Short mmCIF file of C-alpha atoms (C1' of nucleotides) in Angstrom, two decimals:
data_model
loop_
_atom_site.label_atom_id
_atom_site.label_comp_id
_atom_site.label_asym_id
_atom_site.label_seq_id
_atom_site.Cartn_x
_atom_site.Cartn_y
_atom_site.Cartn_z
CA MET A 1 -37.28 -15.75 -3.91
CA SER A 2 -34.07 -16.19 -1.96
CA ARG A 3 -32.22 -13.29 -0.44
CA TYR A 4 -29.47 -13.95 -2.98
CA HIS A 5 -31.78 -12.97 -5.83
CA SER A 6 -33.98 -10.32 -4.18
CA TYR A 7 -31.12 -8.34 -2.57
CA LYS A 8 -30.84 -5.10 -4.52
CA THR A 9 -27.50 -3.31 -4.77
CA ILE A 10 -26.55 0.27 -5.54
CA GLU A 11 -24.91 -0.58 -8.86
CA GLN A 12 -28.31 -1.86 -10.12
CA LEU A 13 -30.14 1.41 -9.39
CA PRO A 14 -29.91 3.00 -12.86
CA ASP A 15 -32.12 0.11 -14.09
CA LEU A 16 -34.64 0.55 -11.24
CA ILE A 17 -35.76 4.16 -11.71
CA GLY A 18 -39.25 4.80 -10.38
CA GLN A 19 -39.26 1.63 -8.26
CA GLU A 20 -39.21 1.33 -4.51
CA VAL A 21 -36.19 -0.70 -3.30
CA THR A 22 -34.56 -1.61 -0.03
CA LEU A 23 -30.79 -1.25 0.17
CA ASN A 24 -28.60 -2.77 2.88
CA GLY A 25 -25.44 -0.89 3.71
CA TRP A 26 -23.49 1.58 5.81
CA VAL A 27 -23.60 5.37 6.09
CA SER A 28 -20.46 6.81 4.54
CA ASP A 29 -21.40 10.47 5.06
CA LYS A 30 -24.27 12.65 6.18
CA THR A 31 -25.06 16.32 5.66
CA ASP A 32 -27.78 18.16 7.58
CA LYS A 33 -29.46 21.15 5.98
CA GLY A 34 -32.21 22.01 8.43
CA LYS A 35 -35.35 20.29 7.16
CA LEU A 36 -33.28 18.45 4.59
CA CYS A 37 -30.87 15.62 5.28
CA PHE A 38 -28.55 13.87 2.80
CA ILE A 39 -27.25 10.41 3.60
CA LYS A 40 -24.61 8.75 1.47
CA LEU A 41 -25.18 5.02 1.62
CA ARG A 42 -22.47 2.53 0.73
CA ASP A 43 -23.14 -1.16 0.18
CA GLY A 44 -19.94 -2.51 -1.39
CA SER A 45 -21.25 -2.16 -4.94
CA GLY A 46 -21.33 1.63 -4.95
CA ILE A 47 -22.50 4.77 -3.17
CA VAL A 48 -25.87 6.48 -3.51
CA GLN A 49 -27.21 9.65 -1.97
CA CYS A 50 -30.47 9.19 -0.01
CA VAL A 51 -32.68 12.20 0.72
CA ALA A 52 -34.87 12.87 3.75
CA PHE A 53 -37.09 15.99 3.63
CA ARG A 54 -38.90 16.64 6.92
CA PRO A 55 -42.22 18.04 5.57
CA SER A 56 -42.75 15.11 3.22
CA ILE A 57 -41.63 12.16 5.37
CA GLY A 58 -42.74 13.23 8.84
CA ASP A 59 -40.89 13.97 12.05
CA GLU A 60 -40.36 10.39 13.24
CA LEU A 61 -38.66 9.12 10.08
CA PHE A 62 -36.73 12.36 9.72
CA GLU A 63 -35.34 12.03 13.25
CA LYS A 64 -34.19 8.51 12.37
CA ALA A 65 -32.31 9.83 9.35
CA HIS A 66 -30.93 12.70 11.41
CA SER A 67 -29.62 10.31 14.10
CA LEU A 68 -27.43 8.31 11.69
CA THR A 69 -23.66 8.56 12.10
CA GLN A 70 -20.72 7.64 9.88
CA GLU A 71 -20.59 3.84 9.34
CA SER A 72 -23.92 3.14 11.03
CA SER A 73 -25.46 0.01 9.50
CA VAL A 74 -28.89 0.55 7.96
CA SER A 75 -31.43 -0.80 5.54
CA ILE A 76 -32.95 2.12 3.67
CA THR A 77 -36.12 1.82 1.63
CA GLY A 78 -36.86 4.48 -0.93
CA THR A 79 -37.91 5.39 -4.42
CA VAL A 80 -35.21 5.55 -7.06
CA ARG A 81 -35.12 8.86 -8.92
CA SER A 82 -32.90 10.17 -11.68
CA GLU A 83 -31.21 13.30 -10.32
CA SER A 84 -28.66 15.38 -12.14
CA ARG A 85 -27.54 17.13 -8.93
CA ALA A 86 -26.54 13.82 -7.28
CA PRO A 87 -22.96 12.57 -7.69
CA SER A 88 -23.98 9.28 -9.29
CA GLY A 89 -26.92 10.67 -11.28
CA VAL A 90 -29.34 8.62 -9.20
CA GLU A 91 -30.93 9.38 -5.85
CA LEU A 92 -33.16 7.61 -3.35
CA ASP A 93 -36.16 9.37 -1.74
CA ILE A 94 -36.37 7.74 1.68
CA THR A 95 -39.64 6.03 2.64
CA ASN A 96 -38.34 3.89 5.52
CA ILE A 97 -35.19 3.30 7.57
CA ASN A 98 -34.27 0.23 9.59
CA ILE A 99 -31.29 0.90 11.85
CA TRP A 100 -29.15 -2.15 12.61
CA GLN A 101 -26.57 -0.29 14.66
CA ILE A 102 -25.60 3.32 15.35
CA SER A 103 -21.82 3.54 15.02
CA LYS A 104 -20.02 5.75 17.55
CA ASP A 105 -16.67 7.55 17.13
CA TYR A 106 -15.64 5.95 13.84
CA PRO A 107 -11.90 6.63 13.76
CA ILE A 108 -11.49 7.40 10.06
CA SER A 109 -13.02 10.80 9.35
CA PRO A 110 -13.62 12.04 5.81
CA LYS A 111 -10.49 14.19 6.16
CA GLU A 112 -6.80 13.61 5.61
CA HIS A 113 -4.90 10.88 7.43
CA GLY A 114 -1.34 9.59 7.36
CA THR A 115 -0.56 6.10 6.15
CA GLU A 116 0.63 4.91 9.56
CA PHE A 117 -2.73 5.76 11.11
CA LEU A 118 -4.59 4.23 8.20
CA MET A 119 -2.55 1.01 8.26
CA GLU A 120 -3.37 0.60 11.95
CA HIS A 121 -7.01 0.79 10.95
CA ARG A 122 -6.62 -1.30 7.83
CA HIS A 123 -9.70 -3.37 8.75
CA LEU A 124 -11.75 -0.14 8.50
CA TRP A 125 -9.70 1.64 5.85
CA LEU A 126 -10.86 -1.00 3.33
CA ARG A 127 -14.28 0.69 3.43
CA SER A 128 -13.01 3.92 1.91
CA THR A 129 -13.62 4.76 -1.74
CA ARG A 130 -10.03 4.50 -2.89
CA GLN A 131 -9.31 1.21 -1.12
CA HIS A 132 -12.62 -0.15 -2.34
CA ALA A 133 -11.60 0.67 -5.92
CA ILE A 134 -8.18 -0.97 -5.52
CA MET A 135 -9.69 -4.17 -4.13
CA ARG A 136 -12.12 -4.41 -7.03
CA ILE A 137 -9.24 -3.92 -9.48
CA ARG A 138 -7.28 -6.62 -7.65
CA SER A 139 -10.24 -8.96 -7.92
CA SER A 140 -10.39 -8.27 -11.66
CA VAL A 141 -6.65 -8.87 -12.11
CA VAL A 142 -6.95 -12.28 -10.45
CA LYS A 143 -9.99 -13.14 -12.56
CA ALA A 144 -8.11 -12.14 -15.72
CA ILE A 145 -5.15 -14.34 -14.77
CA ARG A 146 -7.33 -17.38 -14.16
CA ASP A 147 -9.42 -16.81 -17.28
CA PHE A 148 -6.29 -16.45 -19.37
CA PHE A 149 -4.72 -19.71 -18.26
CA ASP A 150 -7.95 -21.70 -18.07
CA GLY A 151 -8.81 -20.55 -21.58
CA ASN A 152 -5.42 -21.46 -23.04
CA GLY A 153 -5.14 -25.12 -22.05
CA PHE A 154 -3.41 -24.67 -18.70
CA ARG A 155 -4.34 -26.67 -15.61
CA LEU A 156 -4.23 -25.35 -12.06
CA MET A 157 -1.69 -27.38 -10.04
CA ASP A 158 -1.10 -25.73 -6.68
CA SER A 159 2.26 -26.09 -4.99
CA PRO A 160 2.82 -26.74 -1.29
CA ILE A 161 3.45 -23.81 1.03
CA LEU A 162 5.45 -25.81 3.59
CA THR A 163 8.64 -26.95 1.94
CA PRO A 164 11.66 -28.90 3.16
CA SER A 165 14.36 -26.56 1.91
CA ALA A 166 15.03 -23.23 0.31
CA CYS A 167 14.00 -23.27 -3.34
CA GLU A 168 16.68 -21.01 -4.67
CA GLY A 169 19.07 -20.86 -1.76
CA THR A 170 19.40 -17.09 -2.04
CA SER A 171 16.81 -15.20 -0.03
CA THR A 172 15.96 -15.55 3.65
CA LEU A 173 12.92 -17.68 4.44
CA PHE A 174 10.51 -18.07 7.33
CA GLU A 175 11.20 -21.20 9.36
CA THR A 176 8.94 -23.39 11.43
CA GLU A 177 9.17 -26.67 13.32
CA TYR A 178 7.75 -29.60 11.39
CA PHE A 179 6.92 -32.48 13.78
CA ASP A 180 9.88 -34.90 13.97
CA LEU A 181 11.16 -34.04 10.52
CA GLY A 182 13.16 -30.97 11.44
CA THR A 183 12.73 -27.48 10.01
CA ALA A 184 10.23 -26.55 7.34
CA TYR A 185 10.20 -23.30 5.36
CA LEU A 186 7.37 -21.19 4.01
CA SER A 187 7.63 -21.36 0.24
CA GLN A 188 9.30 -18.53 -1.65
CA SER A 189 8.19 -20.00 -4.98
CA GLY A 190 6.11 -22.87 -6.26
CA GLN A 191 8.27 -23.22 -9.30
CA LEU A 192 10.11 -26.48 -8.62
CA TYR A 193 6.79 -28.20 -8.01
CA ALA A 194 5.32 -26.52 -11.08
CA GLU A 195 8.09 -28.14 -13.14
CA ALA A 196 7.09 -31.59 -11.85
CA SER A 197 3.45 -30.73 -12.54
CA ALA A 198 4.22 -29.63 -16.11
CA MET A 199 5.84 -32.99 -16.80
CA ALA A 200 2.52 -34.58 -15.74
CA LEU A 201 -0.02 -32.22 -17.34
CA GLY A 202 1.89 -30.30 -20.02
CA LYS A 203 0.84 -26.71 -19.34
CA VAL A 204 0.16 -25.80 -15.70
CA TYR A 205 0.03 -22.84 -13.36
CA THR A 206 0.29 -22.53 -9.63
CA PHE A 207 -1.34 -19.64 -7.83
CA GLY A 208 -0.83 -18.87 -4.21
CA PRO A 209 0.84 -16.91 -1.45
CA THR A 210 4.61 -16.67 -1.28
CA PHE A 211 6.84 -15.70 1.61
CA ARG A 212 10.14 -13.85 1.86
CA ALA A 213 11.76 -13.07 5.22
CA GLU A 214 14.01 -10.38 3.73
CA LYS A 215 13.94 -7.12 5.66
CA SER A 216 12.80 -5.15 2.65
CA LYS A 217 11.60 -1.61 3.30
CA THR A 218 10.49 -0.29 -0.03
CA ARG A 219 7.14 0.44 -1.59
CA ARG A 220 7.35 -2.57 -3.89
CA HIS A 221 8.07 -5.33 -1.34
CA LEU A 222 5.87 -7.39 0.97
CA THR A 223 6.86 -10.34 3.14
CA GLU A 224 3.73 -12.21 2.03
CA PHE A 225 2.55 -11.78 -1.54
CA TRP A 226 0.64 -13.63 -4.24
CA MET A 227 2.31 -15.04 -7.28
CA VAL A 228 1.06 -16.93 -10.32
CA GLU A 229 3.61 -19.25 -11.91
CA PRO A 230 2.90 -20.91 -15.25
CA GLU A 231 5.18 -23.74 -16.36
CA MET A 232 5.11 -25.23 -19.85
CA ALA A 233 6.64 -28.46 -21.17
CA TYR A 234 8.26 -28.17 -24.62
CA PHE A 235 8.41 -24.34 -24.41
CA ASP A 236 11.67 -22.52 -24.98
CA LEU A 237 12.61 -18.99 -23.82
CA ASN A 238 10.93 -17.31 -26.80
CA ASP A 239 7.70 -19.20 -26.16
CA ASP A 240 7.99 -18.20 -22.51
CA MET A 241 8.29 -14.51 -23.41
CA ASP A 242 5.31 -14.81 -25.75
CA VAL A 243 3.15 -16.23 -22.95
CA ALA A 244 4.28 -13.49 -20.58
CA GLU A 245 3.40 -10.75 -23.09
CA ASP A 246 0.02 -12.31 -23.92
CA LEU A 247 -0.82 -12.64 -20.24
CA VAL A 248 0.06 -9.07 -19.29
CA GLU A 249 -1.74 -7.62 -22.31
CA TYR A 250 -4.82 -9.68 -21.41
CA ILE A 251 -4.80 -8.59 -17.76
CA VAL A 252 -4.48 -4.88 -18.57
CA GLN A 253 -7.16 -4.93 -21.26
CA TYR A 254 -9.50 -6.96 -19.02
CA VAL A 255 -9.18 -4.44 -16.18
CA LEU A 256 -9.80 -1.56 -18.61
CA LYS A 257 -12.99 -3.30 -19.73
CA THR A 258 -14.31 -4.31 -16.30
CA CYS A 259 -13.13 -1.52 -13.99
CA PRO A 260 -13.62 1.88 -15.70
CA LYS A 261 -15.24 3.40 -12.59
CA GLU A 262 -12.55 2.08 -10.28
CA LEU A 263 -9.74 3.38 -12.51
CA ALA A 264 -11.49 6.76 -12.64
CA ALA A 265 -11.78 6.79 -8.84
CA MET A 266 -8.01 6.25 -8.72
CA GLY A 267 -7.46 9.12 -11.15
CA ARG A 268 -5.61 6.70 -13.43
CA ASP A 269 -4.47 7.89 -16.86
CA ILE A 270 -6.35 5.37 -19.01
CA SER A 271 -4.39 6.14 -22.18
CA LYS A 272 -1.24 4.73 -20.62
CA LEU A 273 -3.02 1.41 -20.08
CA GLU A 274 -4.68 1.42 -23.49
CA ALA A 275 -1.17 1.54 -24.99
CA VAL A 276 -0.29 -1.81 -23.40
CA ARG A 277 -0.65 -3.89 -26.56
CA ARG A 278 1.65 -6.49 -28.03
CA PRO A 279 4.35 -6.54 -29.14
CA PHE A 280 6.15 -5.23 -26.06
CA TYR A 281 9.80 -4.21 -26.18
CA ARG A 282 12.58 -6.77 -25.80
CA MET A 283 16.28 -6.32 -25.31
CA SER A 284 19.10 -8.56 -24.15
CA TYR A 285 20.99 -7.87 -20.97
CA THR A 286 24.08 -7.08 -23.04
CA GLU A 287 22.15 -4.55 -25.14
CA ALA A 288 20.81 -3.03 -21.94
CA VAL A 289 24.30 -2.62 -20.49
CA ASP A 290 25.44 -0.95 -23.73
CA TRP A 291 22.43 1.37 -23.60
CA LEU A 292 23.19 2.37 -20.00
CA ASN A 293 26.78 3.20 -20.81
CA LYS A 294 25.92 5.00 -24.05
CA ASN A 295 23.40 7.13 -22.17
CA ASN A 296 25.75 7.89 -19.30
CA VAL A 297 23.73 6.13 -16.64
CA ARG A 298 26.64 5.66 -14.28
CA LEU A 299 27.00 3.30 -11.35
CA ASN A 300 27.89 4.71 -7.93
CA LYS A 301 30.69 2.65 -6.47
CA LYS A 302 32.04 2.96 -2.94
CA GLN A 303 35.79 2.98 -2.63
CA ALA A 304 37.86 1.63 0.26
CA ASP A 305 38.14 5.11 1.81
CA GLY A 306 34.34 5.49 1.84
CA SER A 307 34.12 8.03 -0.99
CA GLU A 308 31.96 7.33 -4.02
CA ILE A 309 33.02 7.36 -7.63
CA GLN A 310 30.95 6.90 -10.77
CA ILE A 311 31.90 4.16 -13.14
CA ASP A 312 30.60 2.57 -16.33
CA PHE A 313 28.15 -0.23 -15.64
CA PRO A 314 30.23 -3.42 -15.66
CA TRP A 315 28.97 -6.37 -17.72
CA GLY A 316 28.20 -9.14 -15.22
CA ASP A 317 26.61 -7.10 -12.43
CA ASP A 318 22.89 -7.50 -11.84
CA PHE A 319 20.69 -4.48 -12.48
CA GLY A 320 19.37 -2.65 -9.45
CA ALA A 321 16.24 -0.54 -9.27
CA PRO A 322 18.07 2.61 -10.55
CA GLN A 323 19.24 0.87 -13.75
CA GLU A 324 15.84 -0.67 -14.42
CA GLU A 325 14.16 2.70 -13.92
CA ALA A 326 16.57 4.43 -16.29
CA ILE A 327 15.98 1.84 -18.99
CA MET A 328 12.21 2.00 -18.63
CA GLN A 329 12.00 5.77 -18.91
CA GLN A 330 12.20 5.47 -22.69
CA PHE A 331 9.30 2.97 -22.94
CA ASP A 332 5.52 3.48 -22.84
CA LYS A 333 4.78 -0.22 -22.45
CA PRO A 334 6.47 -3.17 -20.78
CA CYS A 335 9.94 -4.33 -21.80
CA ILE A 336 11.44 -7.78 -21.43
CA ILE A 337 15.16 -8.01 -20.69
CA HIS A 338 16.57 -11.45 -21.43
CA ARG A 339 19.80 -13.48 -21.28
CA TYR A 340 21.27 -12.29 -17.99
CA PRO A 341 24.73 -13.37 -16.80
CA THR A 342 24.56 -16.92 -15.45
CA GLU A 343 26.23 -15.92 -12.19
CA VAL A 344 23.49 -13.51 -11.10
CA LYS A 345 20.63 -15.89 -11.85
CA ALA A 346 19.20 -18.98 -10.12
CA PHE A 347 20.81 -22.42 -10.46
CA TYR A 348 17.90 -24.02 -12.35
CA MET A 349 18.07 -21.67 -15.33
CA LYS A 350 19.45 -23.11 -18.55
CA ARG A 351 22.58 -21.63 -20.06
CA ASP A 352 22.33 -20.23 -23.55
CA PRO A 353 23.86 -22.86 -25.89
CA ASP A 354 25.17 -19.96 -28.04
CA ASN A 355 26.85 -18.19 -25.10
CA GLN A 356 27.65 -20.07 -21.89
CA LYS A 357 28.11 -16.81 -20.00
CA VAL A 358 24.41 -16.01 -20.08
CA ALA A 359 21.32 -17.83 -18.86
CA LEU A 360 18.05 -18.15 -20.77
CA ALA A 361 16.40 -15.90 -18.23
CA MET A 362 13.99 -13.01 -18.66
CA ASP A 363 12.47 -10.24 -16.54
CA MET A 364 9.54 -8.10 -17.59
CA LEU A 365 9.69 -4.49 -16.45
CA ALA A 366 6.51 -2.42 -16.41
CA PRO A 367 6.52 1.29 -17.38
CA GLU A 368 5.67 4.36 -15.25
CA GLY A 369 8.21 3.36 -12.61
CA ALA A 370 6.34 0.17 -11.74
CA GLY A 371 9.45 -1.97 -12.18
CA GLU A 372 9.82 -5.73 -12.30
CA ILE A 373 6.57 -7.66 -12.45
CA ILE A 374 7.78 -10.92 -14.00
CA GLY A 375 10.86 -13.10 -13.62
CA GLY A 376 11.25 -16.33 -15.56
CA SER A 377 13.46 -18.59 -17.62
CA GLN A 378 13.93 -21.69 -19.68
CA ARG A 379 14.92 -24.40 -17.19
CA GLU A 380 18.05 -26.53 -17.18
CA ASP A 381 16.88 -29.89 -18.52
CA ASN A 382 20.21 -31.73 -18.52
CA TYR A 383 20.87 -33.93 -15.48
CA GLU A 384 24.64 -33.42 -15.24
CA GLU A 385 24.46 -29.66 -15.84
CA LEU A 386 21.79 -29.21 -13.17
CA LEU A 387 23.66 -31.40 -10.66
CA ALA A 388 26.81 -29.36 -11.27
CA ARG A 389 24.92 -26.10 -10.64
CA ILE A 390 23.40 -27.45 -7.40
CA GLN A 391 26.85 -28.46 -6.18
CA HIS A 392 28.38 -25.18 -7.32
CA GLU A 393 25.82 -23.26 -5.22
CA ASN A 394 26.49 -25.56 -2.21
CA LEU A 395 22.85 -26.64 -2.10
CA PRO A 396 21.90 -29.96 -0.44
CA VAL A 397 21.79 -32.49 -3.30
CA ASP A 398 19.62 -34.89 -1.30
CA ALA A 399 16.82 -32.38 -0.99
CA PHE A 400 16.86 -31.82 -4.74
CA GLN A 401 16.93 -35.52 -5.72
CA TRP A 402 13.28 -35.52 -6.74
CA PHE A 403 13.91 -32.38 -8.81
CA LEU A 404 16.85 -34.08 -10.52
CA ASP A 405 14.59 -37.07 -11.24
CA LEU A 406 12.65 -34.86 -13.65
CA ARG A 407 15.85 -34.73 -15.76
CA LYS A 408 16.19 -38.52 -15.61
CA TYR A 409 12.78 -39.73 -16.73
CA GLY A 410 11.80 -38.13 -19.99
CA SER A 411 13.44 -34.71 -19.67
CA VAL A 412 12.23 -32.08 -22.14
CA PRO A 413 12.90 -28.40 -22.74
CA HIS A 414 10.53 -26.41 -20.54
CA SER A 415 10.02 -22.87 -19.37
CA GLY A 416 8.00 -20.77 -16.99
CA PHE A 417 7.82 -17.55 -15.03
CA GLY A 418 6.34 -15.94 -11.98
CA LEU A 419 4.13 -12.85 -12.04
CA GLY A 420 3.74 -10.81 -8.85
CA VAL A 421 0.05 -10.09 -8.37
CA GLU A 422 0.54 -7.09 -6.06
CA ARG A 423 3.13 -5.42 -8.27
CA THR A 424 0.78 -5.85 -11.21
CA VAL A 425 -2.17 -4.40 -9.30
CA LYS A 426 -0.01 -1.53 -8.09
CA TRP A 427 1.03 -0.67 -11.63
CA ILE A 428 -2.44 -0.94 -13.18
CA SER A 429 -4.30 0.83 -10.36
CA GLY A 430 -1.70 3.56 -9.95
CA ALA A 431 -1.48 3.01 -6.17
CA GLU A 432 1.71 4.52 -4.84
CA HIS A 433 2.49 1.79 -2.33
CA ILE A 434 2.24 -2.00 -2.59
CA ARG A 435 0.78 -2.20 0.91
CA GLU A 436 -2.43 -0.63 -0.42
CA VAL A 437 -3.10 -3.34 -3.00
CA ILE A 438 -3.41 -6.40 -0.73
CA PRO A 439 -6.25 -6.47 1.83
CA PHE A 440 -4.06 -7.15 4.85
CA PRO A 441 -0.39 -6.51 4.06
CA ARG A 442 2.41 -8.29 5.87
CA MET A 443 5.53 -6.15 6.25
CA ILE A 444 8.56 -6.35 8.48
CA TYR A 445 7.14 -4.10 11.17
CA ARG A 446 3.48 -4.87 10.73
CA ILE A 447 1.44 -8.04 11.21
CA VAL A 448 -1.71 -6.41 12.70
CA PRO A 449 -4.51 -6.33 11.68
"C1'" U B 1 22.00 -5.06 7.69
"C1'" C B 2 23.43 0.08 5.91
"C1'" C B 3 22.05 5.46 4.92
"C1'" G B 4 18.52 9.47 5.80
"C1'" A B 5 14.02 11.77 7.82
"C1'" C B 6 10.13 12.20 11.27
"C1'" U B 7 7.37 11.79 16.39
"C1'" U B 8 3.09 18.37 19.46
"C1'" A B 9 -5.20 17.64 20.52
"C1'" G B 10 -9.15 11.98 17.81
"C1'" C B 11 -6.72 13.29 12.62
"C1'" U B 12 -3.30 16.54 9.55
"C1'" C B 13 0.16 19.97 10.94
"C1'" A B 14 2.44 25.12 12.66
"C1'" G B 15 5.35 26.54 16.79
"C1'" C B 16 11.46 31.50 14.58
"C1'" U B 17 17.50 32.65 17.93
"C1'" G B 18 15.31 28.63 24.46
"C1'" G B 19 11.33 33.37 27.38
"C1'" U B 20 3.86 34.76 29.89
"C1'" U B 21 -1.49 30.43 30.43
"C1'" A B 22 0.40 25.48 24.08
"C1'" G B 23 -1.73 27.13 18.39
"C1'" A B 24 -4.61 26.34 13.61
"C1'" G B 25 -7.69 23.50 10.30
"C1'" C B 26 -10.60 19.27 10.29
"C1'" A B 27 -13.29 15.66 13.32
"C1'" U B 28 -16.77 15.36 17.79
"C1'" C B 29 -20.97 17.73 20.65
"C1'" U B 30 -24.93 21.93 20.79
"C1'" G B 31 -27.73 25.47 17.80
"C1'" A B 32 -29.28 27.77 12.68
"C1'" C B 33 -30.33 26.60 7.43
"C1'" U B 34 -34.72 23.01 1.32
"C1'" G B 35 -29.70 20.93 -2.55
"C1'" U B 36 -25.02 19.55 0.46
"C1'" U B 37 -20.77 17.05 -2.72
"C1'" A B 38 -14.17 18.18 1.98
"C1'" A B 39 -21.27 22.64 2.86
"C1'" U B 40 -21.49 27.27 5.59
"C1'" C B 41 -22.26 30.27 10.14
"C1'" A B 42 -22.26 30.70 15.82
"C1'" G B 43 -20.64 28.28 20.33
"C1'" A B 44 -18.36 24.23 23.52
"C1'" G B 45 -15.19 20.33 25.11
"C1'" G B 46 -10.41 18.23 23.86
"C1'" G B 47 -2.74 18.12 25.43
"C1'" U B 48 2.04 12.51 29.33
"C1'" C B 49 4.66 18.26 23.22
"C1'" C B 50 7.25 9.66 22.02
"C1'" G B 51 10.23 7.98 26.76
"C1'" C B 52 14.44 8.61 30.06
"C1'" G B 53 18.56 11.53 31.42
"C1'" G B 54 21.43 16.15 30.92
"C1'" U B 55 22.60 21.68 30.03
"C1'" U B 56 20.05 26.28 31.78
"C1'" C B 57 17.18 31.19 36.03
"C1'" A B 58 13.95 28.99 32.16
"C1'" A B 59 13.34 23.28 27.38
"C1'" G B 60 7.92 21.51 22.76
"C1'" U B 61 12.64 24.10 21.21
"C1'" C B 62 19.57 22.58 22.72
"C1'" C B 63 22.64 17.77 23.85
"C1'" G B 64 22.93 12.23 24.82
"C1'" C B 65 20.65 7.44 24.97
"C1'" G B 66 16.37 4.50 23.90
"C1'" A B 67 11.63 3.36 21.39
"C1'" G B 68 8.33 3.77 17.32
"C1'" U B 69 7.24 5.09 12.29
"C1'" C B 70 8.48 6.42 7.27
"C1'" G B 71 11.62 6.55 2.84
"C1'" G B 72 15.92 4.68 0.06
"C1'" A B 73 19.82 0.70 -0.87
"C1'" G B 74 20.47 -4.61 -0.97
"C1'" C B 75 17.21 -9.09 -1.72
"C1'" C B 76 13.52 -10.01 -5.31
"C1'" A B 77 7.47 -10.76 -7.68
#
RNA sequence: UCCGACUUAGCUCAGCUGGUUAGAGCAUCUGACUGUUAAUCAGAGGGUCCGCGGUUCAAGUCCGCGAGUCGGAGCCA
């Protein structure tokens, strides 16, 4: 039998009681009690306590067990035994130990550490229980996303990462030389390409890394993050919101089903996630502004002399994090806010035929302070309207010619959105900082490891 | 870019109004222990008090400049 099939893992142990197995892993902790030695072995699938008792295993094997240090790599052979005193309910009585390497001076002790220290040792921090749980939840979130789209008639159509110009013209992008063709930019969104793809395959999604060179210093921003962007031909804004709700409900319920241990390790309140069932809440931007003003959520405004006054929230301003947080405090599941003022939204969003002042845009806000996880819209499908918006924003028309072509050859109503993978994982896992939910975060002052 | 906070042992921190030789817990090493879950007990080693300059009889402590880190705003997923 191949190693792939014969390799036993810790998560399989409850089905292997009474059998002798060999586990391959790393020592996460060791406790000496004289003639008794407990070794906690970690193999990526779980942790199990292995027991060495000097009188029953002999001096030589006991000394081997005794010599192990934190993060030493070992293969331990032993008999699986049900044990109520062990943390996982299962224990291994050691019959043999093969030491691959004794680890010396492992920097992360089982005690408290600050995040700066831990981020410097991110390549090792990933081995800890909490980070391990987050990464497994992340893996489940990504699986849920792909299952959802693959199972609902969507096709994966990845967008390029190197792009000739800024997609939206608003945020700062990373630049790089591109042979003799001038400057290229790292993509901030695959959306424009997703629109072209949707005209070819109907329902598509792109899934990949995205880059923003903004100097953001908050616990919900990264300079490199993963985004999934579905785009659907013949879908209007309402259809778009339906897809967004279905997707988020599916992701949350999938993680609940597949990651109960990981959520428990995070100390996550499961009932809050169980409540994430359709329908979610929806309100228009205008209703949201009214709600803010009715509930006395005032806006701090700086005056010319530097002093601050509090004013009613003016219709037309974009919501900041404080407004979104205030609105979400009343909700126990996500809320979609739709029909934002045209001026604060991107050029490619279609205006509402019933009210030219607002765009057919929508953002989904997650509860528990998680904030915005989705931004999307129905797209402008009229050639002249789109051209006018590009010119109005002073964007280079030449660079967008291919995008305008989509409005020339069989234009149809279409919609889509982008979901931030890390913000979703942060919300579901209950991690307090976004840098914990991606294996190797990229932030303004950190690119190592 | 703007506002605020922090920087003392490997790690997490205390150190008052400036005043002997710089403190604790954990980690590490040595020893004891048959049930530990962040074990306990006894002992040992471990310091560029972020850097530079200034005030002072005397600076970890006060002042100035610089660096690094963290949080918030804006940008947005």
